PDB file of C-alpha atoms in Angstrom:
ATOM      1  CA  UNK A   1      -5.847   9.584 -19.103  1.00  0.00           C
ATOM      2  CA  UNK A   2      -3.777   8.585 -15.681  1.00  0.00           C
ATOM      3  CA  UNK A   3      -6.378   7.339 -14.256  1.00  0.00           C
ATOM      4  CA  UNK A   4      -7.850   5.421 -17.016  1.00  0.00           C
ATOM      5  CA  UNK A   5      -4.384   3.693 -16.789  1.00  0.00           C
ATOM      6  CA  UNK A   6      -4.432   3.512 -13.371  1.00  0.00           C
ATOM      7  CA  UNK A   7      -7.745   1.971 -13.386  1.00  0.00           C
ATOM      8  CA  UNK A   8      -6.679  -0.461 -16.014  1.00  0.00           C
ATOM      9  CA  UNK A   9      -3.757  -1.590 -14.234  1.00  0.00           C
ATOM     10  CA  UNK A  10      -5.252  -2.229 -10.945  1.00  0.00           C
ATOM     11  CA  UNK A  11      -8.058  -4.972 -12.995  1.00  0.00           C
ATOM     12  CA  UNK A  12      -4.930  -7.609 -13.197  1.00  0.00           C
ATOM     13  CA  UNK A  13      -3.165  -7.197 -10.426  1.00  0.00           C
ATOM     14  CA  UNK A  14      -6.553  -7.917  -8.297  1.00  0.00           C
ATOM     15  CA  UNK A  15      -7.301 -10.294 -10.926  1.00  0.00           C
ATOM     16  CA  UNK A  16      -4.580 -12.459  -9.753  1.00  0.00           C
ATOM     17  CA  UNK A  17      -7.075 -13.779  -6.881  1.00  0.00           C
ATOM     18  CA  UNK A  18      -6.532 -13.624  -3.416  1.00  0.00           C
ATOM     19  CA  UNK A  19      -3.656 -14.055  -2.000  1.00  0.00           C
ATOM     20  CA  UNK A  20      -1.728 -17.676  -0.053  1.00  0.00           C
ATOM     21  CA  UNK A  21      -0.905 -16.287   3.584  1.00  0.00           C
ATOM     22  CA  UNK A  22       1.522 -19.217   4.034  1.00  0.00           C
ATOM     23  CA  UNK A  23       3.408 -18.714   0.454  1.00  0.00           C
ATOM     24  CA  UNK A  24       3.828 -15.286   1.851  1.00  0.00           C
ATOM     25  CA  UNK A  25       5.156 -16.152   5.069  1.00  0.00           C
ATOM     26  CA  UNK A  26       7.435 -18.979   3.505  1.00  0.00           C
ATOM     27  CA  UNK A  27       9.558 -15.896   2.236  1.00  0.00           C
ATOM     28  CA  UNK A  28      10.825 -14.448   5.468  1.00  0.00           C
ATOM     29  CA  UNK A  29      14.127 -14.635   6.453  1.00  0.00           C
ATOM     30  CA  UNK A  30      15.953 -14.354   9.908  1.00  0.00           C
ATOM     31  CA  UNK A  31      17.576 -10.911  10.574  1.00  0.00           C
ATOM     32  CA  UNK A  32      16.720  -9.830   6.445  1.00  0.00           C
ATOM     33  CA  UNK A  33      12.864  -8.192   5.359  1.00  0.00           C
ATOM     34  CA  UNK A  34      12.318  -9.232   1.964  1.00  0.00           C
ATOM     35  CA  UNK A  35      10.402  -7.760  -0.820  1.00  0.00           C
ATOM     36  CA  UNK A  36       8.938  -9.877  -3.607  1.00  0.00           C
ATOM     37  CA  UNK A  37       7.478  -8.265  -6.651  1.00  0.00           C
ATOM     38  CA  UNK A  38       5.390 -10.508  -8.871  1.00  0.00           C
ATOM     39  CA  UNK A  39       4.569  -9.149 -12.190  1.00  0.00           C
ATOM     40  CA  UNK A  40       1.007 -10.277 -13.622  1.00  0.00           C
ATOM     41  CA  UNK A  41      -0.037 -10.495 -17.404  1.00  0.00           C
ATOM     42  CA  UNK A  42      -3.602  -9.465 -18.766  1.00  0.00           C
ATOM     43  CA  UNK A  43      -5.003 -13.092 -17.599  1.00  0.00           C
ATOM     44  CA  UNK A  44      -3.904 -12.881 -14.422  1.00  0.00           C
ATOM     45  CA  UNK A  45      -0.744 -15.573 -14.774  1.00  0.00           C
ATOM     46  CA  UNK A  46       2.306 -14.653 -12.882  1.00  0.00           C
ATOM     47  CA  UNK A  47       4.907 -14.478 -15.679  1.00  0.00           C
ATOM     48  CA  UNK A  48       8.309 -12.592 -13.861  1.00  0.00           C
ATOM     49  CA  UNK A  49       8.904 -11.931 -10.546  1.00  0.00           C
ATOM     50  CA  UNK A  50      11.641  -9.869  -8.931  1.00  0.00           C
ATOM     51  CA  UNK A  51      13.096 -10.437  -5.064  1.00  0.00           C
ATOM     52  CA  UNK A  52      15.264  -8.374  -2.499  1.00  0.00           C
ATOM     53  CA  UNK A  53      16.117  -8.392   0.844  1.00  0.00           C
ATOM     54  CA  UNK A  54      18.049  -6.003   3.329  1.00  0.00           C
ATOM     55  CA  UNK A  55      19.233  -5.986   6.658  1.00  0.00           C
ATOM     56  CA  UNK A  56      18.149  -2.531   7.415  1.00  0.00           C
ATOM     57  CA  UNK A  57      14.620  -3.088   6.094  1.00  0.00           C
ATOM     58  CA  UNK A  58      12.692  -0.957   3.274  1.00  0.00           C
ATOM     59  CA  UNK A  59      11.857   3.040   3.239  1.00  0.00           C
ATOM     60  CA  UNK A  60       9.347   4.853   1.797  1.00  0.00           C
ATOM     61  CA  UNK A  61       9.959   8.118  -0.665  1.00  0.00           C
ATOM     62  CA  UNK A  62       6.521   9.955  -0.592  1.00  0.00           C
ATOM     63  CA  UNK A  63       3.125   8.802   1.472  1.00  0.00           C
ATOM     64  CA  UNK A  64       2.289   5.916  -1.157  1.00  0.00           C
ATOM     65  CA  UNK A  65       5.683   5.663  -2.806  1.00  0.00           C
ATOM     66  CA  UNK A  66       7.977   2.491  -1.089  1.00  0.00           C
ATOM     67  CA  UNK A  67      11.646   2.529  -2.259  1.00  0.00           C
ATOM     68  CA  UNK A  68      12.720  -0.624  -3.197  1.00  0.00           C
ATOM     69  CA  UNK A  69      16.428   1.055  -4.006  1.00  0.00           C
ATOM     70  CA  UNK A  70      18.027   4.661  -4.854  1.00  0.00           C
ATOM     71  CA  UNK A  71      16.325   3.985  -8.466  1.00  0.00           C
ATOM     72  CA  UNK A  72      13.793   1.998  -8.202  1.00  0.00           C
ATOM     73  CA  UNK A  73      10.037   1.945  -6.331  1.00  0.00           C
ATOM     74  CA  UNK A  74       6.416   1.321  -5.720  1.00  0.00           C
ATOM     75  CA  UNK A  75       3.872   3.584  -6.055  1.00  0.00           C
ATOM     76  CA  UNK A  76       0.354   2.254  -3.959  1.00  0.00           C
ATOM     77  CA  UNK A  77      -1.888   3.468  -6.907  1.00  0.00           C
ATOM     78  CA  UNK A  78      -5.239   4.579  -6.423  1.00  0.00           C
ATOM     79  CA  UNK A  79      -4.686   6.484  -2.949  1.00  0.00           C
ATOM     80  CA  UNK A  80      -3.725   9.934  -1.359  1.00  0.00           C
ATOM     81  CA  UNK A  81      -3.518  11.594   1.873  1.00  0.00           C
ATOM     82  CA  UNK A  82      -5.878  14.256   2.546  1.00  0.00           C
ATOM     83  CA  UNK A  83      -4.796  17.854   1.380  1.00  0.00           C
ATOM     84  CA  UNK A  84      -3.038  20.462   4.116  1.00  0.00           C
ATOM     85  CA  UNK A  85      -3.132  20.199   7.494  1.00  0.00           C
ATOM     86  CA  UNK A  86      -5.065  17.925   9.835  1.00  0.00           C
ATOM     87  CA  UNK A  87      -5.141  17.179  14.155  1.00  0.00           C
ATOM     88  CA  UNK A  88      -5.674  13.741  15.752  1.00  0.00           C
ATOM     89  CA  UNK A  89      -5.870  14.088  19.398  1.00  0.00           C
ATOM     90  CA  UNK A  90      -6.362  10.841  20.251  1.00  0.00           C
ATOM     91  CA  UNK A  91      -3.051   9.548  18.792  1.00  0.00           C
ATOM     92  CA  UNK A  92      -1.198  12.993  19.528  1.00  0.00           C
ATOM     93  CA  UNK A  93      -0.677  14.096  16.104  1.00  0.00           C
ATOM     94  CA  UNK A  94      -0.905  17.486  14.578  1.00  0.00           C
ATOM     95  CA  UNK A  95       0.730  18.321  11.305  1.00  0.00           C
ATOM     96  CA  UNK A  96       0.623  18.063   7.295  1.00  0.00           C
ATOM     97  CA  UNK A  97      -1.771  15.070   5.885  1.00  0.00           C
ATOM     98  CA  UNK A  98       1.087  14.270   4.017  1.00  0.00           C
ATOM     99  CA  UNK A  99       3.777  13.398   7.237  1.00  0.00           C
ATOM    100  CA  UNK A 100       0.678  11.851   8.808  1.00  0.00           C
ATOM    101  CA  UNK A 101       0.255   9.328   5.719  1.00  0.00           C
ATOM    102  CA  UNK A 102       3.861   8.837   5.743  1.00  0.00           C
ATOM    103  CA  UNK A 103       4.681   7.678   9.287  1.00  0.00           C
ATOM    104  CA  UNK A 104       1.961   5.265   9.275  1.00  0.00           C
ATOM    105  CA  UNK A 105       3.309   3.895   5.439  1.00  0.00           C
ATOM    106  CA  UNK A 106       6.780   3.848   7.390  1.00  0.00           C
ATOM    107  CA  UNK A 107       5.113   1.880  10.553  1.00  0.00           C
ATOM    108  CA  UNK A 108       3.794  -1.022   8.563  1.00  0.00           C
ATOM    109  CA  UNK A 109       6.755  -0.894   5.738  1.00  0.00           C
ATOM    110  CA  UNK A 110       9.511  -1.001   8.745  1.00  0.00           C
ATOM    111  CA  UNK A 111       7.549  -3.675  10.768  1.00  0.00           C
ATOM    112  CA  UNK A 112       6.955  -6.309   7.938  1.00  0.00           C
ATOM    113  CA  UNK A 113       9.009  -9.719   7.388  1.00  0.00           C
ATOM    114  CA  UNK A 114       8.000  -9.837   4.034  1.00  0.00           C
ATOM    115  CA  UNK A 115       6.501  -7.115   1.347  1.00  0.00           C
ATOM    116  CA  UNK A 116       4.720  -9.047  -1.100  1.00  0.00           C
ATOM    117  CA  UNK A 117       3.738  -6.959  -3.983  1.00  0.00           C
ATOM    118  CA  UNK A 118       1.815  -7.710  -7.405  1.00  0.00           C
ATOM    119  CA  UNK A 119       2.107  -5.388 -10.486  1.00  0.00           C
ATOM    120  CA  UNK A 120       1.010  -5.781 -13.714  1.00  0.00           C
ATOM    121  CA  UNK A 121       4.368  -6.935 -16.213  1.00  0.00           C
ATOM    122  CA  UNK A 122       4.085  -3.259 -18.571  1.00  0.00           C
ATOM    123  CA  UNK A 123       5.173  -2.232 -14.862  1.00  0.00           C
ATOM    124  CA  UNK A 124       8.318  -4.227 -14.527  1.00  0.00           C
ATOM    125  CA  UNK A 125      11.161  -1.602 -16.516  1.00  0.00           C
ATOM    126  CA  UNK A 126       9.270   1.629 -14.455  1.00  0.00           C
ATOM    127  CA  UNK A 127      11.340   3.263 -11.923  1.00  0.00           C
ATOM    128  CA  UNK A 128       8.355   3.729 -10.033  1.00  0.00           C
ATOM    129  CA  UNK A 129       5.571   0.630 -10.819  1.00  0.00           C
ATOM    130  CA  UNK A 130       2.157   0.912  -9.760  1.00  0.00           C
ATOM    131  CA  UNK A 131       1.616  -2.152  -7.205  1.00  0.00           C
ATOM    132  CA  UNK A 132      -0.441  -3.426  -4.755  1.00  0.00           C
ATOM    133  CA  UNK A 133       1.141  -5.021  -1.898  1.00  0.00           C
ATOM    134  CA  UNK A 134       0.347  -6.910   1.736  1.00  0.00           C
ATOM    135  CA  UNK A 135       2.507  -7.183   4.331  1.00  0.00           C
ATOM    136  CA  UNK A 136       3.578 -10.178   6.826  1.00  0.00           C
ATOM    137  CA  UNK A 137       3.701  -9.110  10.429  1.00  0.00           C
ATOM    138  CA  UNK A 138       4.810 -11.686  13.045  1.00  0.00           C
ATOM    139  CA  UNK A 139       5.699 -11.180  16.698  1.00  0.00           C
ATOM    140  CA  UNK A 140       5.430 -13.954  19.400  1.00  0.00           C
ATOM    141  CA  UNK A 141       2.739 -14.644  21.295  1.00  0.00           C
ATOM    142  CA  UNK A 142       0.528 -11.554  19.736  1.00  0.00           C
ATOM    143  CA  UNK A 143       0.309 -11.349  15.737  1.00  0.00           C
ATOM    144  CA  UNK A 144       1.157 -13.539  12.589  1.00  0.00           C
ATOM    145  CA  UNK A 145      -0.755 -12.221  10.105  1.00  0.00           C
ATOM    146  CA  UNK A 146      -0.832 -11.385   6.415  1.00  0.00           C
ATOM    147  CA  UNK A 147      -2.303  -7.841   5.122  1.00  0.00           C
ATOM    148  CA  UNK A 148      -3.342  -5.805   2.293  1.00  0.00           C
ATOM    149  CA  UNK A 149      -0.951  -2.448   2.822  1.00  0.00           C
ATOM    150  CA  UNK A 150      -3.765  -0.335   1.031  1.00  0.00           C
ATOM    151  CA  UNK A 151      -6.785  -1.890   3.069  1.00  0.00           C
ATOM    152  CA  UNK A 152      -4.946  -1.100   6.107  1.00  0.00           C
ATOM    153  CA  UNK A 153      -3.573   2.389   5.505  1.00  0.00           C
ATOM    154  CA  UNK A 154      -7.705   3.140   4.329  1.00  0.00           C
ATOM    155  CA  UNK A 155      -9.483   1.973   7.140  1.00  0.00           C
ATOM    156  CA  UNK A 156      -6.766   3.740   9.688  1.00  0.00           C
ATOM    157  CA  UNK A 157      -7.655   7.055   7.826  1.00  0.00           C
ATOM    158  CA  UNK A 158      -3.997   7.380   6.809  1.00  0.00           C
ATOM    159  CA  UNK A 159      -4.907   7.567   3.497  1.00  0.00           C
ATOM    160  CA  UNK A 160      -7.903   7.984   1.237  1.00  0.00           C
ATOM    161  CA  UNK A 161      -9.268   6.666  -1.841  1.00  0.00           C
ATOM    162  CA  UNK A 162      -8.358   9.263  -5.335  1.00  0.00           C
ATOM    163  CA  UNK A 163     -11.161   9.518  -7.452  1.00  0.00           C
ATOM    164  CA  UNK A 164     -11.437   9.404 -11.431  1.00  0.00           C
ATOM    165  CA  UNK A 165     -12.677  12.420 -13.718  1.00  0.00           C
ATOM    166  CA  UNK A 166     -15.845  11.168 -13.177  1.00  0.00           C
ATOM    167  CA  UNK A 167     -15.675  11.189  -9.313  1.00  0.00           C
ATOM    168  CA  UNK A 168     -15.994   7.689  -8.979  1.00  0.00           C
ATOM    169  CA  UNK A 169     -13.320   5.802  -6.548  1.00  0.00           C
ATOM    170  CA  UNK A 170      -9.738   4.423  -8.489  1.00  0.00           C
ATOM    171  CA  UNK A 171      -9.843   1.653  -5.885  1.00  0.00           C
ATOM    172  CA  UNK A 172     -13.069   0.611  -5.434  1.00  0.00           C
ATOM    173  CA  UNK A 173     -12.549  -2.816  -4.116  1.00  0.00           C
ATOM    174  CA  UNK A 174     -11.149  -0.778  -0.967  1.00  0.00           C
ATOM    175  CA  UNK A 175     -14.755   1.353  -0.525  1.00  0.00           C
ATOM    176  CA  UNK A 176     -15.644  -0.552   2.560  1.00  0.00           C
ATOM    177  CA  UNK A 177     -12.134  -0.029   4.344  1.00  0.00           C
ATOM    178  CA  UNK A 178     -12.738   3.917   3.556  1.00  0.00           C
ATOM    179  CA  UNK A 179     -15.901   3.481   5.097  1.00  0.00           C
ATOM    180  CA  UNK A 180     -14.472   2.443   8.497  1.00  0.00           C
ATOM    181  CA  UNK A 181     -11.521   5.108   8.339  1.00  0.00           C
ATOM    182  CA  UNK A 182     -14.019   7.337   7.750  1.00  0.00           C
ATOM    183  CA  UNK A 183     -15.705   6.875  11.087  1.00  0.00           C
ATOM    184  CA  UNK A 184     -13.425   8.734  12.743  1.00  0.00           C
ATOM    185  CA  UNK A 185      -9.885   7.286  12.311  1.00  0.00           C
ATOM    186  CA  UNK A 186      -6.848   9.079  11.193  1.00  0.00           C
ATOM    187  CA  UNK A 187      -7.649  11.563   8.872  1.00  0.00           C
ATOM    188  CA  UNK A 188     -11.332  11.583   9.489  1.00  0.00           C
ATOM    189  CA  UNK A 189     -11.088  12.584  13.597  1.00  0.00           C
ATOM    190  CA  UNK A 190     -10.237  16.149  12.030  1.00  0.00           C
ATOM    191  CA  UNK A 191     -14.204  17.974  11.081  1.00  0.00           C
ATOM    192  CA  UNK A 192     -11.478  19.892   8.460  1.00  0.00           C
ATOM    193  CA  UNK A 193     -10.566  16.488   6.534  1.00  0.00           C
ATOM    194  CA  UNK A 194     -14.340  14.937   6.207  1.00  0.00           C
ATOM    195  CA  UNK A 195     -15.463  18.485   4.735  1.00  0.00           C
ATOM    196  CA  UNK A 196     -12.748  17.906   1.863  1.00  0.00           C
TER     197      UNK A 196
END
């Protein structure tokens, strides 16, 4: 039943159409990272939208959970890190899948200007809303970009795609970006992990 929900709630919020880099960027603010939540109805319209910013930046509560505040959060539906333990030489990590899928949710939560999430409006009173969100990352001279938290965290290996009763994918709009963490980033440089 979750993940018929699940499923039904990511339809909107994708839905909504692609996304305006520059409206994105136009939120950032010097010395603040802000966090804008739009909330989407069935057709797709933005109808409420909900904005923060702090000083100290945003945290994260579990591997796809960001905290917004003590009460309040988003969950990045549709994903999960791989189960026990995993190695990745290459970037000198060895430890639970679950600390691995953290620090790299922590890397691009912590390095964003602006968090730009969409959620479907049923979402809006839950202290933890299923959203998707993309992040703006600027530094001088090297990066000014605008990306998809989920696509990212996928196609690093930091996190993988949940599957349905059926076995299909939750997120399949993010198949292809599994397919390239799945060529040995993250996650998938352990032989352990790909047998899972």
């Amino acid at each position: 039943m979750l993940a018929v929900l699940v499923s039904v709630v990511a339809a909107p919020c994708l839905a909504a159409g692609a996304i305006d880099p520059a409206y994105v960027k136009s939120m950032a603010a010097p010395g603040k990272t802000v966090l804008i939540v739009e909330y989407y109805d069935p057709n797709g319209k933005v109808v409420d939208r909900m904005g923060f910013a702090s000083a100290q930046g945003f945290g994260v509560k579990t591997p796809v959970d960001i905290a917004i505040d003590t009460k309040t959060g988003l969950h990045l539906y549709g994903l999960e890190p791989c189960t026990g333990d995993m190695v990745n030489q290459r970037e000198g990590f060895a430890g639970t899948c679950a600390d691995y899928a953290r620090e790299q949710l922590e890397i691009m939560v912590k390095t964003a200007k602006v968090l730009f999430c969409r959620a479907f409006l049923t979402e809006r009173d839950a202290p933890l809303q299923d959203a998707t969100c993309f992040g703006y990352y600027y530094y001088p001279g090297s990066l000014d970009s605008v990306a998809n938290l989920e696509e990212q965290l996928v196609s690093l290996g930091a996190l993988r795609l949940s599957k349905k009763a059926d076995g299909t994918p939750m997120r399949p709009d993010l198949a292809k970006a599994e397919k390239i963490g799945r060529s040995g980033f993250g996650m998938w440089a352990d032989p352990r992990v790909q047998k899972q």
